[in-house]
XYZ file of C-alpha atoms in Angstrom:
206
model
C 41.787 73.785 -34.509
C 39.400 72.164 -37.146
C 42.064 69.525 -38.181
C 42.616 68.854 -34.569
C 39.054 68.172 -34.198
C 38.266 66.022 -37.291
C 41.150 63.650 -35.988
C 40.232 63.415 -32.580
C 36.701 62.153 -34.215
C 38.428 59.913 -36.728
C 40.298 58.083 -33.505
C 37.178 58.029 -31.329
C 35.308 56.599 -34.076
C 37.679 54.223 -34.979
C 38.079 53.016 -31.741
C 34.393 52.276 -31.444
C 34.355 50.441 -34.971
C 37.591 48.281 -33.368
C 35.819 47.224 -30.339
C 32.572 46.360 -32.401
C 34.346 44.228 -34.497
C 36.191 42.925 -31.306
C 32.542 42.139 -29.460
C 32.540 38.142 -30.316
C 28.774 38.016 -28.076
C 25.488 37.633 -29.488
C 23.640 40.908 -28.397
C 19.991 39.271 -29.707
C 20.062 36.663 -27.013
C 21.056 35.653 -23.405
C 23.281 32.891 -21.914
C 20.141 32.317 -19.605
C 17.779 32.038 -22.546
C 19.832 29.594 -24.540
C 20.227 27.606 -20.965
C 16.802 27.907 -20.602
C 16.010 26.349 -24.127
C 18.751 23.228 -23.651
C 16.681 22.179 -20.606
C 13.071 22.850 -21.445
C 13.783 21.184 -24.667
C 10.435 23.307 -26.091
C 10.726 22.731 -30.211
C 8.292 25.507 -30.722
C 10.585 27.850 -28.685
C 13.586 26.857 -29.954
C 12.172 27.157 -33.588
C 11.060 30.510 -32.857
C 14.751 31.652 -31.683
C 16.981 30.329 -34.085
C 14.778 31.627 -37.081
C 14.776 35.557 -35.509
C 18.999 34.586 -35.407
C 18.955 33.070 -38.399
C 17.639 36.478 -40.433
C 19.446 38.977 -38.575
C 22.722 40.381 -40.211
C 25.223 39.333 -37.035
C 27.338 36.524 -37.382
C 27.758 35.910 -34.025
C 24.536 35.242 -33.359
C 24.308 32.813 -36.477
C 26.997 30.820 -34.620
C 24.666 30.661 -31.639
C 21.671 29.460 -33.545
C 23.547 26.469 -35.261
C 24.443 25.711 -31.810
C 21.206 25.771 -30.052
C 20.011 23.620 -32.997
C 22.687 21.236 -32.823
C 22.042 20.965 -29.119
C 18.235 20.018 -29.794
C 19.062 17.625 -32.489
C 21.973 15.140 -30.971
C 19.988 13.792 -28.342
C 17.485 12.867 -30.243
C 19.848 11.256 -32.560
C 19.077 13.054 -35.289
C 23.319 12.463 -36.172
C 23.243 13.206 -39.852
C 21.422 16.679 -39.780
C 23.471 17.505 -36.522
C 26.852 16.938 -38.447
C 25.854 19.131 -41.068
C 25.187 21.695 -38.754
C 27.930 21.432 -37.356
C 30.133 21.690 -40.120
C 28.313 24.884 -41.159
C 29.098 26.289 -37.842
C 32.991 25.643 -38.350
C 33.030 26.919 -41.672
C 31.397 30.177 -40.413
C 33.699 30.251 -37.095
C 36.606 29.631 -39.316
C 35.737 33.164 -41.568
C 35.225 35.405 -38.566
C 37.696 37.806 -36.841
C 36.504 36.207 -33.623
C 37.455 32.450 -34.151
C 39.786 32.507 -31.189
C 36.984 33.179 -29.121
C 34.221 31.101 -30.682
C 35.805 28.090 -32.159
C 35.531 25.896 -29.102
C 31.839 26.191 -29.657
C 32.642 23.786 -32.825
C 35.156 21.754 -31.028
C 32.260 21.167 -28.074
C 29.905 20.030 -30.713
C 32.079 17.792 -32.574
C 32.902 16.088 -29.224
C 29.175 15.686 -28.550
C 28.629 14.230 -31.788
C 31.572 11.835 -31.651
C 30.735 10.556 -28.052
C 26.837 9.851 -28.499
C 27.450 8.159 -32.188
C 30.246 6.231 -30.333
C 33.399 7.137 -32.684
C 35.500 7.426 -29.755
C 38.559 8.239 -32.012
C 36.606 11.510 -33.120
C 36.048 12.161 -29.660
C 39.845 11.760 -28.603
C 40.435 14.326 -31.390
C 38.159 17.116 -30.374
C 38.067 16.714 -26.447
C 41.447 17.760 -26.334
C 41.277 20.514 -28.301
C 37.898 22.118 -27.007
C 39.722 21.506 -23.892
C 42.816 23.556 -25.003
C 41.036 26.557 -26.740
C 39.066 26.656 -23.823
C 42.007 27.132 -21.444
C 43.739 29.502 -23.948
C 40.464 31.687 -23.221
C 40.249 31.353 -19.936
C 36.946 30.307 -20.450
C 35.921 27.952 -17.214
C 32.257 26.903 -18.458
C 33.400 25.600 -21.838
C 36.824 24.144 -19.994
C 34.496 21.921 -17.782
C 32.644 20.504 -20.326
C 35.415 19.399 -22.246
C 36.803 18.414 -19.293
C 33.628 15.835 -18.963
C 34.360 14.806 -22.449
C 38.209 13.995 -21.325
C 37.139 12.153 -18.358
C 34.618 10.116 -19.717
C 37.031 9.173 -22.497
C 39.594 8.249 -20.564
C 37.064 6.364 -18.231
C 36.143 3.897 -21.280
C 39.279 3.255 -22.511
C 40.585 2.591 -18.863
C 43.108 5.104 -18.499
C 42.294 6.348 -15.058
C 45.836 8.092 -14.711
C 44.503 10.455 -17.276
C 41.728 11.538 -15.143
C 44.096 11.954 -11.688
C 46.601 14.106 -13.902
C 43.498 16.283 -15.044
C 42.522 16.373 -11.383
C 45.787 17.374 -10.391
C 45.982 20.413 -13.172
C 42.444 21.735 -11.871
C 43.640 21.270 -8.161
C 46.195 24.254 -9.012
C 43.805 26.569 -10.647
C 41.229 29.189 -9.683
C 38.576 26.368 -9.463
C 39.311 23.519 -7.610
C 38.778 19.821 -8.636
C 36.355 19.310 -5.894
C 33.416 22.165 -7.162
C 33.534 19.865 -10.373
C 32.850 16.483 -8.545
C 30.156 18.109 -6.509
C 28.677 19.663 -9.563
C 28.653 16.467 -11.518
C 27.447 14.333 -8.494
C 24.554 16.446 -7.739
C 23.686 17.921 -11.122
C 24.752 15.568 -13.622
C 26.832 15.375 -16.427
C 24.855 18.061 -18.071
C 25.601 20.365 -14.933
C 26.061 23.853 -16.267
C 28.837 25.975 -14.086
C 28.654 27.660 -12.100
C 26.712 25.799 -9.280
C 27.265 26.909 -5.383
C 27.995 23.673 -3.481
C 26.697 24.075 0.563
C 27.973 21.774 2.793
C 24.800 21.492 4.460
C 22.560 20.885 1.305
C 22.394 17.029 0.555
C 21.596 17.780 -3.144
C 23.041 21.162 -5.319
C 20.705 23.298 -6.672
C 21.745 24.425 -10.012
């Protein structure tokens, strides 16, 4: 009986450890907090949050800390510092068991870096990678961010037929392309999904 109980305890604890290892989220900050930081661009708040995340032992949270800092630096065109952190983030993600779930962060950051620095060859490479991995993870929010980069590139290169193909693929998915168009028109390129479209509203609230 004692052996059976010991075995059950081992299995139970082992299962909990596995679940913990498979948890690819950062429990020290919510997505809402991250979104608020991005919208406010309050440097003091950003510094306070990322300092706390950097000091912790959770590497998944370190990925998020890098992400917050990258998204703060890129709009300010601090490209050298942003690229340095993007490369650090990529190296860290590649060392984690959650690489499959987290690598899209890296690809999206490279996409944004290459877009803002007007390196369209680099953008082409990483925007496609971001879309591919977001689709594989069924992560609709990151998928739409990747689509925005791909659409920007296709429009820039006058390859409108590729955008038509993207729209056809989206129309077959769980979220129609109409939602993407409405979000983009009402909220701008930085719109965060999901936004709810209301026919009676002239402008969407995101």
